[in-house]
XYZ file of C-alpha atoms in Angstrom:
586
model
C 42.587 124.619 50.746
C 45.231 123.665 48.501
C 47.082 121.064 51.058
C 44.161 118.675 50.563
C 44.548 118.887 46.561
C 48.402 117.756 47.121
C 48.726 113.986 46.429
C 52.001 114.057 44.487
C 54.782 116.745 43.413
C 52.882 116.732 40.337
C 50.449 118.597 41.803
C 52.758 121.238 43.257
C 54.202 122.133 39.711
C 50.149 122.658 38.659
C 50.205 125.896 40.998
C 50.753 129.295 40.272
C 54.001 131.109 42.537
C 51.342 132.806 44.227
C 49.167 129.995 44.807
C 52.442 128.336 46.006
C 52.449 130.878 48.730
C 49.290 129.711 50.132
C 50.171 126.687 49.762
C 53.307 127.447 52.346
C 50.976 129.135 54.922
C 48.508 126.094 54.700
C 51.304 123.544 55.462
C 53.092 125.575 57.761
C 49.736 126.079 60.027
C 49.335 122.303 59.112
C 52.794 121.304 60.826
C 52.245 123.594 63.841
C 48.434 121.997 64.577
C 50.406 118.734 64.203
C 53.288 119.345 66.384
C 51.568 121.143 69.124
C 49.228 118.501 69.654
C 51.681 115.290 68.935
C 55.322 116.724 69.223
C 58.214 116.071 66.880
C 60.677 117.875 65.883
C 59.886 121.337 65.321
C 62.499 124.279 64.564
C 63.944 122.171 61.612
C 60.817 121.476 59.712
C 59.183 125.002 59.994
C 62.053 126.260 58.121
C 62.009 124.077 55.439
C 58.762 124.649 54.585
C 59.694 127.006 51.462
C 62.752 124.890 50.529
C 60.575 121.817 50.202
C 58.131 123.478 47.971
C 60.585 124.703 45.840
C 62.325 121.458 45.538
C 59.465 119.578 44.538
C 58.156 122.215 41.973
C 61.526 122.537 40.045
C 63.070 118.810 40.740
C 61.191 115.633 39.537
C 60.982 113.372 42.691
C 61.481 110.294 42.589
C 63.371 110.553 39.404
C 65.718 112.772 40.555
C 66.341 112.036 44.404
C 66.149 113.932 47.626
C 67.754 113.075 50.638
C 67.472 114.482 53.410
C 70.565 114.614 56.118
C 69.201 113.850 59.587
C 65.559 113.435 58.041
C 63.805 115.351 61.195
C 63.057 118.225 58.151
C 61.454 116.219 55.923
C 57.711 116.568 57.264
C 57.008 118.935 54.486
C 58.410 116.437 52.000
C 56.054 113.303 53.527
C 53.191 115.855 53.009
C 53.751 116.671 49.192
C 54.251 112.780 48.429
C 51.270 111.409 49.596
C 51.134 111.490 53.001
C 49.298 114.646 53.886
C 46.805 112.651 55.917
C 49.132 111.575 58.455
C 49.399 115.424 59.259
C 46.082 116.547 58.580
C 44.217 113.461 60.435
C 44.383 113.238 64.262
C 43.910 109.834 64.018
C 46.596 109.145 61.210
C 49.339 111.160 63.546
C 51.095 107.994 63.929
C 51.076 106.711 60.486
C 54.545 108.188 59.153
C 58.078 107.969 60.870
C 59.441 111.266 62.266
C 62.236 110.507 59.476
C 62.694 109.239 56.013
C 61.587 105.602 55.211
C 61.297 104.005 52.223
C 58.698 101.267 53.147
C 56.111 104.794 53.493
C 57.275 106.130 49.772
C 59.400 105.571 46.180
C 59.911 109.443 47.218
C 62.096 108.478 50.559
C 65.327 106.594 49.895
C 66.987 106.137 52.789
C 66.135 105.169 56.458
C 67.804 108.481 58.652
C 67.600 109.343 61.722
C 71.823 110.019 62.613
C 73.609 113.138 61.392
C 75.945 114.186 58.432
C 75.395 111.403 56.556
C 73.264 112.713 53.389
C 76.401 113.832 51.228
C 77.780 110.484 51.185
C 74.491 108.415 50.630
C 73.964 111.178 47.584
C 77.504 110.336 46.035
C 76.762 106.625 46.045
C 73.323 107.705 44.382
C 75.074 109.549 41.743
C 78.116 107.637 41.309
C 75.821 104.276 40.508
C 73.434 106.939 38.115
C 76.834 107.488 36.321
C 77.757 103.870 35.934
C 74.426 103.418 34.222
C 74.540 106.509 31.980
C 71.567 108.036 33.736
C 70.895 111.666 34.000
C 68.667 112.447 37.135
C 69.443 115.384 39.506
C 70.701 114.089 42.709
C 70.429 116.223 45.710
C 71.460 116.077 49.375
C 69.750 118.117 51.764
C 72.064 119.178 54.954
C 71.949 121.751 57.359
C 74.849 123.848 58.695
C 74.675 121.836 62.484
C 75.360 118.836 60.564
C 78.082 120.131 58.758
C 80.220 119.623 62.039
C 79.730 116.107 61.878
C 83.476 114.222 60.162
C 81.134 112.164 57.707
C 80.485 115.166 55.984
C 83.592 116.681 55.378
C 84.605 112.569 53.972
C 81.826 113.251 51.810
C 82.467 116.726 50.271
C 85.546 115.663 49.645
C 84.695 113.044 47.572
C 81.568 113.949 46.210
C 83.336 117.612 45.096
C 85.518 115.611 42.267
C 83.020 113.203 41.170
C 82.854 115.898 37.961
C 78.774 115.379 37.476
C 75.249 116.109 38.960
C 75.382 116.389 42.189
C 73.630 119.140 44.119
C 74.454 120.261 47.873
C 71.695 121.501 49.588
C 73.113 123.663 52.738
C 70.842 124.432 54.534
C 72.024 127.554 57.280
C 69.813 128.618 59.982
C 72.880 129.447 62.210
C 72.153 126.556 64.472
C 72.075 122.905 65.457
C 70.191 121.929 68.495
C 71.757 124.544 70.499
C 73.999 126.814 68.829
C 76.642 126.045 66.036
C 79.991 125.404 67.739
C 83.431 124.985 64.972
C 85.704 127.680 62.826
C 83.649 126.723 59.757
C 80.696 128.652 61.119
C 83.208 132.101 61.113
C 82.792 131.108 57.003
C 79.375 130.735 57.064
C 79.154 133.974 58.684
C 81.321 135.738 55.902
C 79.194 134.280 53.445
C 76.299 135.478 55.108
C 77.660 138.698 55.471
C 78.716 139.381 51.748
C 75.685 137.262 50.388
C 77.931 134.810 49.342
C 80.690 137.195 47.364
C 83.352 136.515 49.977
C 86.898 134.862 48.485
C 87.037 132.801 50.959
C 84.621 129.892 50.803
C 84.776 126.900 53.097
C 82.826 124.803 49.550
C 84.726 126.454 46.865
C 88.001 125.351 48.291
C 86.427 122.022 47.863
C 86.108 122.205 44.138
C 82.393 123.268 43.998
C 80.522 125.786 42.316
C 78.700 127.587 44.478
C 75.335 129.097 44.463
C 73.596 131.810 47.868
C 70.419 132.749 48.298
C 69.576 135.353 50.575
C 66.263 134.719 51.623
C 65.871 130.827 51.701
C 62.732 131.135 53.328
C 61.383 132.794 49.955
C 59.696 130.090 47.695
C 60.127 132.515 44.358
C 63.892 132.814 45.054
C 64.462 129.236 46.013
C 62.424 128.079 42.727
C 64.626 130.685 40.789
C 68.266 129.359 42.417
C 67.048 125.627 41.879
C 65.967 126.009 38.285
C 69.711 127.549 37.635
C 71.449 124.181 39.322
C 69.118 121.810 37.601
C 70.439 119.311 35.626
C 74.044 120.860 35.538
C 76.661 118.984 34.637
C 78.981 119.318 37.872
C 78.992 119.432 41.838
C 77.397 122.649 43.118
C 76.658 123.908 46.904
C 73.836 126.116 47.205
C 73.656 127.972 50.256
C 70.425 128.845 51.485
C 70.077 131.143 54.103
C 66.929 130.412 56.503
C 65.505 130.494 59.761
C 65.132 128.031 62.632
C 61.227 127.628 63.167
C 60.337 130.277 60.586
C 56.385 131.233 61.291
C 56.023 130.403 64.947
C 56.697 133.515 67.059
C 58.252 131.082 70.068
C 60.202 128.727 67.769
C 61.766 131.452 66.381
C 62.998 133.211 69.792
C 63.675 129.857 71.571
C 65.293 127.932 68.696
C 67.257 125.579 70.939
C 64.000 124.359 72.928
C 61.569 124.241 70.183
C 64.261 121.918 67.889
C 62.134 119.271 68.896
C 59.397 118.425 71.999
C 55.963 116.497 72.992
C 52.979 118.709 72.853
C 52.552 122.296 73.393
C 50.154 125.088 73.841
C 50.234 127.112 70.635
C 49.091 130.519 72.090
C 51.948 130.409 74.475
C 54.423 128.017 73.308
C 54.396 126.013 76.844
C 54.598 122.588 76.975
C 51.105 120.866 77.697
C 52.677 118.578 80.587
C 55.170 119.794 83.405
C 56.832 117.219 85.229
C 59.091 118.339 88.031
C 60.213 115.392 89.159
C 63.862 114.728 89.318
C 65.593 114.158 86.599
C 69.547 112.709 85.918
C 69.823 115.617 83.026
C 68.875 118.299 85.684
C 70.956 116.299 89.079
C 74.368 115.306 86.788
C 74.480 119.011 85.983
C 74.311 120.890 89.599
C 76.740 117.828 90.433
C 79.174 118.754 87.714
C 78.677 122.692 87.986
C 79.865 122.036 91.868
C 82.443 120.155 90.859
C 84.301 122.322 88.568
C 84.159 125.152 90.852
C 86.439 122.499 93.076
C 88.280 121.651 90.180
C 89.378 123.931 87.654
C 90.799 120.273 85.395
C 87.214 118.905 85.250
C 85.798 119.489 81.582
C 82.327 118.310 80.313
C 82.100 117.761 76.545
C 79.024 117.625 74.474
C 78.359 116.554 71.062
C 75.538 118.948 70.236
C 73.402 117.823 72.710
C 74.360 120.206 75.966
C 70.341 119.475 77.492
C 70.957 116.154 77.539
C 73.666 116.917 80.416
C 71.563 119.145 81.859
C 73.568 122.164 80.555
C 70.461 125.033 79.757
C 72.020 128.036 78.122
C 72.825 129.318 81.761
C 74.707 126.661 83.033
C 76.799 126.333 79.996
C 77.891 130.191 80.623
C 78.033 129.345 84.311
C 80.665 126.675 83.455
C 82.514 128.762 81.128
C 85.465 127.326 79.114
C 85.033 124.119 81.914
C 82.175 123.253 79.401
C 82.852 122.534 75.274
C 80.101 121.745 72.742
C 82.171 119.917 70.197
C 79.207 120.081 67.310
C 78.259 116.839 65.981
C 81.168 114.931 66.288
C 81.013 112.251 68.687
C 84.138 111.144 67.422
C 86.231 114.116 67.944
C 84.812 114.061 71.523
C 85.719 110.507 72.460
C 89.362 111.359 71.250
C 89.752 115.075 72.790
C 88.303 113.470 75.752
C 91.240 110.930 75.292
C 93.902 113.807 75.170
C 92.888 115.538 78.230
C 93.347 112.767 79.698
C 96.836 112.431 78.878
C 97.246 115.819 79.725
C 95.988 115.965 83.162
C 92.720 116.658 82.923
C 89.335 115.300 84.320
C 86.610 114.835 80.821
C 83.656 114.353 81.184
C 81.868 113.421 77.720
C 77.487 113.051 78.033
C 76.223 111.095 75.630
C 72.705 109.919 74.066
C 73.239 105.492 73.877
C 71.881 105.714 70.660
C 74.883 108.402 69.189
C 77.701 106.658 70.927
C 77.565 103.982 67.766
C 79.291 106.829 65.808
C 82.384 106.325 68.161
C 83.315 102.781 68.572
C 86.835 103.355 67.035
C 87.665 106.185 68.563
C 86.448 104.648 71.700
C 89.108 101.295 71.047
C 91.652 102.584 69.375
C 92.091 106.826 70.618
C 90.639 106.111 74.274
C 90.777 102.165 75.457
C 93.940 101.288 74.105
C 95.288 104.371 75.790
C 93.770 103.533 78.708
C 93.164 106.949 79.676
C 90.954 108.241 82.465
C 88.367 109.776 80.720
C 84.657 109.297 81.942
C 81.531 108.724 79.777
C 77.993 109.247 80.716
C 75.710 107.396 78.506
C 72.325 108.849 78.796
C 68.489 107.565 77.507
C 69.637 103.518 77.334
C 66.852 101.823 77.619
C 63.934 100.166 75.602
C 61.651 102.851 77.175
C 63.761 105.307 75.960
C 63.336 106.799 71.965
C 61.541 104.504 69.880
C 62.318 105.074 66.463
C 64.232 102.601 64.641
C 67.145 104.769 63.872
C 67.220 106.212 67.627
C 67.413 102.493 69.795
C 68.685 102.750 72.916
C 69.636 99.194 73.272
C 72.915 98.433 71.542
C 75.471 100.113 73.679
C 75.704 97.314 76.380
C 77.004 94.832 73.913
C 79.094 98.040 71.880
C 81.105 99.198 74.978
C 81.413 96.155 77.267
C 83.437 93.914 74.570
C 85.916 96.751 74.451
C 89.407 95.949 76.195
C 90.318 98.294 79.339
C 86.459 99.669 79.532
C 84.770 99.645 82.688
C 81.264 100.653 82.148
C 79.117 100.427 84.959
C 75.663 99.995 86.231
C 73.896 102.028 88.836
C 70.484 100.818 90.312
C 69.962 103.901 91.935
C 70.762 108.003 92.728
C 72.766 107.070 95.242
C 74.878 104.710 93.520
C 74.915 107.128 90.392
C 76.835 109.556 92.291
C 79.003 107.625 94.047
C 79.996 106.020 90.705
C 80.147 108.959 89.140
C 82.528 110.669 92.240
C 84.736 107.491 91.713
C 84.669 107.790 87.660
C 85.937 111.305 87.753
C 88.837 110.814 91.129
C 90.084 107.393 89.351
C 93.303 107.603 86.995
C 93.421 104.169 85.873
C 90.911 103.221 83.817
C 88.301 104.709 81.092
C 85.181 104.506 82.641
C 81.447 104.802 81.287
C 77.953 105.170 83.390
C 74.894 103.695 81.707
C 72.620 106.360 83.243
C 69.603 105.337 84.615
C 66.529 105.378 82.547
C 64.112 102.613 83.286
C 61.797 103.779 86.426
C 63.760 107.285 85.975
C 65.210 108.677 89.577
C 65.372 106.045 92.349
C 66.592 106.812 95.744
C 67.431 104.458 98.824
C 68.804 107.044 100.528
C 71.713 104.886 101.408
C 75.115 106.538 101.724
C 77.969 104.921 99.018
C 81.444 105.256 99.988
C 82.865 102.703 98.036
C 85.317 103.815 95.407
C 84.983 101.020 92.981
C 88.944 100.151 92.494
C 88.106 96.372 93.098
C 86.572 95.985 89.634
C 84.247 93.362 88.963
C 82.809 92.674 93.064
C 78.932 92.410 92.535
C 76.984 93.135 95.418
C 74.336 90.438 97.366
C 71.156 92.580 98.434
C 69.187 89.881 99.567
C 70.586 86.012 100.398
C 68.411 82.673 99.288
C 68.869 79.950 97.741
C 68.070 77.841 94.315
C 67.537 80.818 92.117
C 69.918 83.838 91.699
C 68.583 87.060 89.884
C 71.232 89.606 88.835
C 68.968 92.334 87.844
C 71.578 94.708 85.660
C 71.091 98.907 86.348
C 67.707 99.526 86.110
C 66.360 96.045 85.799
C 67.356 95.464 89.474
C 63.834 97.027 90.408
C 62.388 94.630 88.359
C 64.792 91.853 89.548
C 62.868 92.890 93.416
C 59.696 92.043 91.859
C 60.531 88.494 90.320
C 62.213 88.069 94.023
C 58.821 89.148 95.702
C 56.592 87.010 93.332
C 58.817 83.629 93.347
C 58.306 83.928 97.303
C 54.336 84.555 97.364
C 54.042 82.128 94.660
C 56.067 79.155 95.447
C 58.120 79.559 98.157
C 61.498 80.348 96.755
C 63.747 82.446 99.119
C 65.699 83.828 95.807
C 69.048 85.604 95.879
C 69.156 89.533 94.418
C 72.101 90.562 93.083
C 73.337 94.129 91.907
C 76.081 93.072 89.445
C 77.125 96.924 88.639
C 80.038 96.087 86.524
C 78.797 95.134 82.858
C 82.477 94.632 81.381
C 83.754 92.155 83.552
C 82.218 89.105 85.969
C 82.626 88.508 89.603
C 84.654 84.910 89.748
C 84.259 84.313 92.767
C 80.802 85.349 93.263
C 79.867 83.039 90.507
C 81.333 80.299 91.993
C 80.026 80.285 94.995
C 76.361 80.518 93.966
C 76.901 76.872 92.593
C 77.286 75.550 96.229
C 73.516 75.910 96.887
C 71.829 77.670 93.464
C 70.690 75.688 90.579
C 69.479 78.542 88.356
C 70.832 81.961 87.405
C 68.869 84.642 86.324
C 69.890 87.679 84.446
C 67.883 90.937 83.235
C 69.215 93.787 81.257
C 67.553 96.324 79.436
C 69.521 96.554 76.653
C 70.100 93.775 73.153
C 71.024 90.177 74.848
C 73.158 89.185 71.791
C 76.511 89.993 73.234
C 74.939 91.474 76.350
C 75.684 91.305 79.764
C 73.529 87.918 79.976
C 75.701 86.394 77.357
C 78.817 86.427 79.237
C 77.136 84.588 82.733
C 75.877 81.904 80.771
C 78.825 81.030 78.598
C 80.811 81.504 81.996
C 78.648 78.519 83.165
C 78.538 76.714 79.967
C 80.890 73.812 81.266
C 78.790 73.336 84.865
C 75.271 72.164 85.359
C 74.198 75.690 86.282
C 70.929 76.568 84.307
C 70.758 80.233 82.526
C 68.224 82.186 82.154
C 68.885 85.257 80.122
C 66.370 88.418 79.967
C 66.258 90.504 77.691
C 65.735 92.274 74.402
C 65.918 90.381 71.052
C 68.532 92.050 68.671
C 66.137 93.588 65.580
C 65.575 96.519 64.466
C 61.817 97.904 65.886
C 60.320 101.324 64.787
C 57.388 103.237 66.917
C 56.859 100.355 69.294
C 54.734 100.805 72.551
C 57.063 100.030 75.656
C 54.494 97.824 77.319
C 54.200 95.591 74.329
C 57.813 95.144 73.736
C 58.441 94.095 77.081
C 55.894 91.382 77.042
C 56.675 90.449 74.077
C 60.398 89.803 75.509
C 59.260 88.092 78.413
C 60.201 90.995 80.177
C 57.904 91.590 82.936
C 57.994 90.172 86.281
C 55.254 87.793 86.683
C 56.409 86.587 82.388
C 60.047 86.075 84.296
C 58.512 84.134 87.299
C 56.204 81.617 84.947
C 59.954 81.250 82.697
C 61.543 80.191 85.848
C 58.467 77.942 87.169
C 58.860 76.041 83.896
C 62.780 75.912 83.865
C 62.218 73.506 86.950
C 59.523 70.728 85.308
């Protein structure tokens, strides 16, 4: 095998074209033993697999730099620069990030795990190589789903006048996660269409030259369109036109499902574990699909992450124009989410935590100031949600709660999902967010909730007692139940269980009471404690005797962590938050 001789590009350029070939078959049956037996993402690196040779037998990594928008492609990259093992060995699975990461290689440059961002990382690279009279070939690597996202277009437009080496690596495989939503894809088409001959070129008008290859999934042509672009002397685009899990029969006819997954069977492309339990993707959907039958006003957004919602391929025709995938641009969505508003409508924008970063001024300046209706779900925020350091699902609390006119809420529960939601979408008064349940996924009490949630900031007492009060934020209020369950069994304490449900704003008079006959107050959230919810109870206390105890997760930046392990080492499990409040008494 030739994969096993690969320790460096250097290696790569030792190979004949048609030695390269086998090469490419090798690593692609490589990724797919890999990725059928660990997960990751899929689609995106099977159809690099030619591009990535090519790259690394014309360029001359790390001297002349790669980066790689997103990152999820760059498998085939970790492979040629010394990392095979982590693909070849079982045991070494876990070894390498799912993205670029400098601490692994001198090849990787960048940490990247968010969208459209490797144009303008690649114009700093080559506006400092400039500065210091080098000449290396700097290249950014970005497919045609993240071309939808605004920080590209910024970066285009600057990096299209910088007037030296820099080369645009498009890479088009006519899709994002789900399909490619935005009037530049009609120009991608055209070029497509007239292998690249059209007059009317989306990059051109930029100020680039422009370079298409027809078959980007053909390692002689690629070699042949990167050795013409090498070391030139101004910014070029070079199109390359490729397909979405190239080599795997089922990748290739179910792009949008095999973009990225846990393990699968590779004879029939079905995922080795079925869970049909409920889900909030799969329950907000039929929810919203009923909903918009009522309501012709209601519209759900998505920012190029429809599944997320719940919204298959057949729901989003089932919704029709109710339903808009806005591409990668969670900014655009918080603002035409904004304007419907204003308008009349009813939006309803779904949301991965982790994504809604890319939004914070659109979300104070386009929606809060405005204080228009519009209602966010905010999906996978939690510590047991993605782990990898560029995916945390732990910084939105503190993001969205500090913003003025924001009401983001808390459910514990289905129940009080619903109801919260029904309220979110009826109200006209405020701009509203969910942080959907993750922790302990679907929880029902069965409990009907009529309450409509005007009276912001009313927390709710579950259970009465004395001496300590828990307020056991969204999903943490199961765990709050078990600190209440162990402090009676193991010392007697009667504790009082709160549901606080409103993270932007604190019950007064609530507060105040619990100083008549509580001495300690507990709060747990599963989300980043600096700034959290926690934060604001204890400085709200800060003047009274009231001891605070505040749970949670300490603000750093963790990669490929085990759940368990983080928790514990947070103090965050219930018998840890029992022992804490023992000790807070002696």
């Amino acid at each position: 095998m030739y994969i096993e001789r690969i320790e460096s590009p250097s290696d790569v350029k030792k190979l004949s074209v048609s030695e390269l070939e086998v090469l490419k078959d090798e690593v692609r049956a490589t990724l797919l033993k890999k990725l059928s037996e660990h997960g990751g993402h899929i689609g995106p690196n099977l159809g690099m697999v030619e591009a990535t040779i090519a790259l690394h037998y014309v360029f001359n990594s790390p001297i002349d730099k790669i980066v790689y928008d997103v990152s999820h492609q760059s498998y085939v990259h970790k492979m040629i620069t010394g990392r095979k093992e982590a693909f070849l060995d079982p045991e070494k699975y876990d070894d390498t990030s799912g993205y670029s990461e400098p601490s692994e290689s001198e090849h990787d440059f960048f940490v990247i795990g968010h969208t459209s961002t490797s144009v303008s990382l690649a114009t700093g690279l080559a506006k400092a190589r400039d500065l210091k009279e080098n000449k290396e070939n700097i290249i950014a690597v970005i497919g045609d789903g993240s071309l939808s996202g605004g920080e590209a277009y910024e970066g285009l437009n600057n990096a299209a006048e910088l007037g030296s080496n820099i080369i645009i690596l498009v890479n088009d495989n006519q899709m994002s996660i789900a399909e490619n939503h935005g009037g530049m894809y009609q120009n991608l088409q055209l070029l497509r269409d007239t292998e690249g001959k059209a007059e009317c070129n989306f990059f051109k008008t930029f100020g680039f030259d422009y370079l298409y290859v027809k078959e980007g999934n053909n390692v002689e042509s690629l070699i042949e369109a990167f050795q013409k672009v090498k070391d030139i002397d101004h910014p070029v685009v070079v199109h390359i036109n490729t397909v979405k899990g190239k080599g795997y029969k089922f990748a290739e006819e179910n792009k949008e499902r095999f973009h990225a997954g846990g393990p699968f069977d590779l004879e029939t492309g079905k995922p080795n574990s079925s869970n049909n339990s409920e889900n909030y993707s799969d329950l907000t959907a039929k929810y919203l699909l009923k909903k918009m039958k009522e309501d012709k006003t209601i519209v759900v957004i998505s920012s190029a992450t429809p599944t997320v919602l719940g919204f298959n391929q057949e729901r989003r025709k089932q919704a029709g124009k109710q339903f808009l995938d806005v591409g990668i641009a969670e900014e655009h969505a918080v603002a035409m989410a904004s304007g419907l508003a204003a308008n009349g409508a009813k939006p309803v924008y779904g949301v991965i935590s982790t994504f809604i970063q890319r939004a914070y001024d659109q979300l104070s300046q386009d929606l809060c100031i405005n204080n228009n209706s519009a209602l966010i779900l905010v999906y996978w925020a939690s510590i047991s949600s993605m782990n990898d350091v560029t995916h945390l699902g732990i910084f939105d609390i503190p993001l969205l709660s500090n913003i003025p006119n924001m009401v983001y809420l808390a459910p514990t529960n289905k129940e009080e999902y619903f109801a919260m939601m029904e309220w979110g979408i009826k109200q006209t008064s405020h701009p509203v967010a969910i942080r959907v349940p993750y922790y302990g996924g679907v929880i029902s009490t069965g409990e009907k909730i009529n309450e409509n949630f005007d009276q912001l900031n009313r927390y709710r007492i579950t259970k009465k007692g004395s001496k300590v009060a828990i307020l056991g934020l969204g999903s943490f209020y199961q765990l709050g139940e078990s600190v209440i369950e162990i402090l009676k069994k193991e010392a007697g304490i009667s504790a009082t269980l709160i549901n606080p449900r409103y993270i932007t704003g604190m019950d007064v008079d609530l507060l105040n009471n619990l100083k008549k006959d509580h001495s300690l107050v507990v709060t747990l959230e599963d989300g980043a404690l600096d700034g959290g919810f926690g934060e604001k109870i204890a400085r709200y206390y800060g003047a009274d005797d009231m001891k605070v105890l505040n749970f949670g997760i300490k603000k750093e930046f963790i990669d490929r962590y085990s759940v368990d392990k983080i928790l514990k080492e947070n103090h965050l499990t219930a018998p840890q938050i029992v022992a804490d409040i023992l000790n807070s008494f002696r």
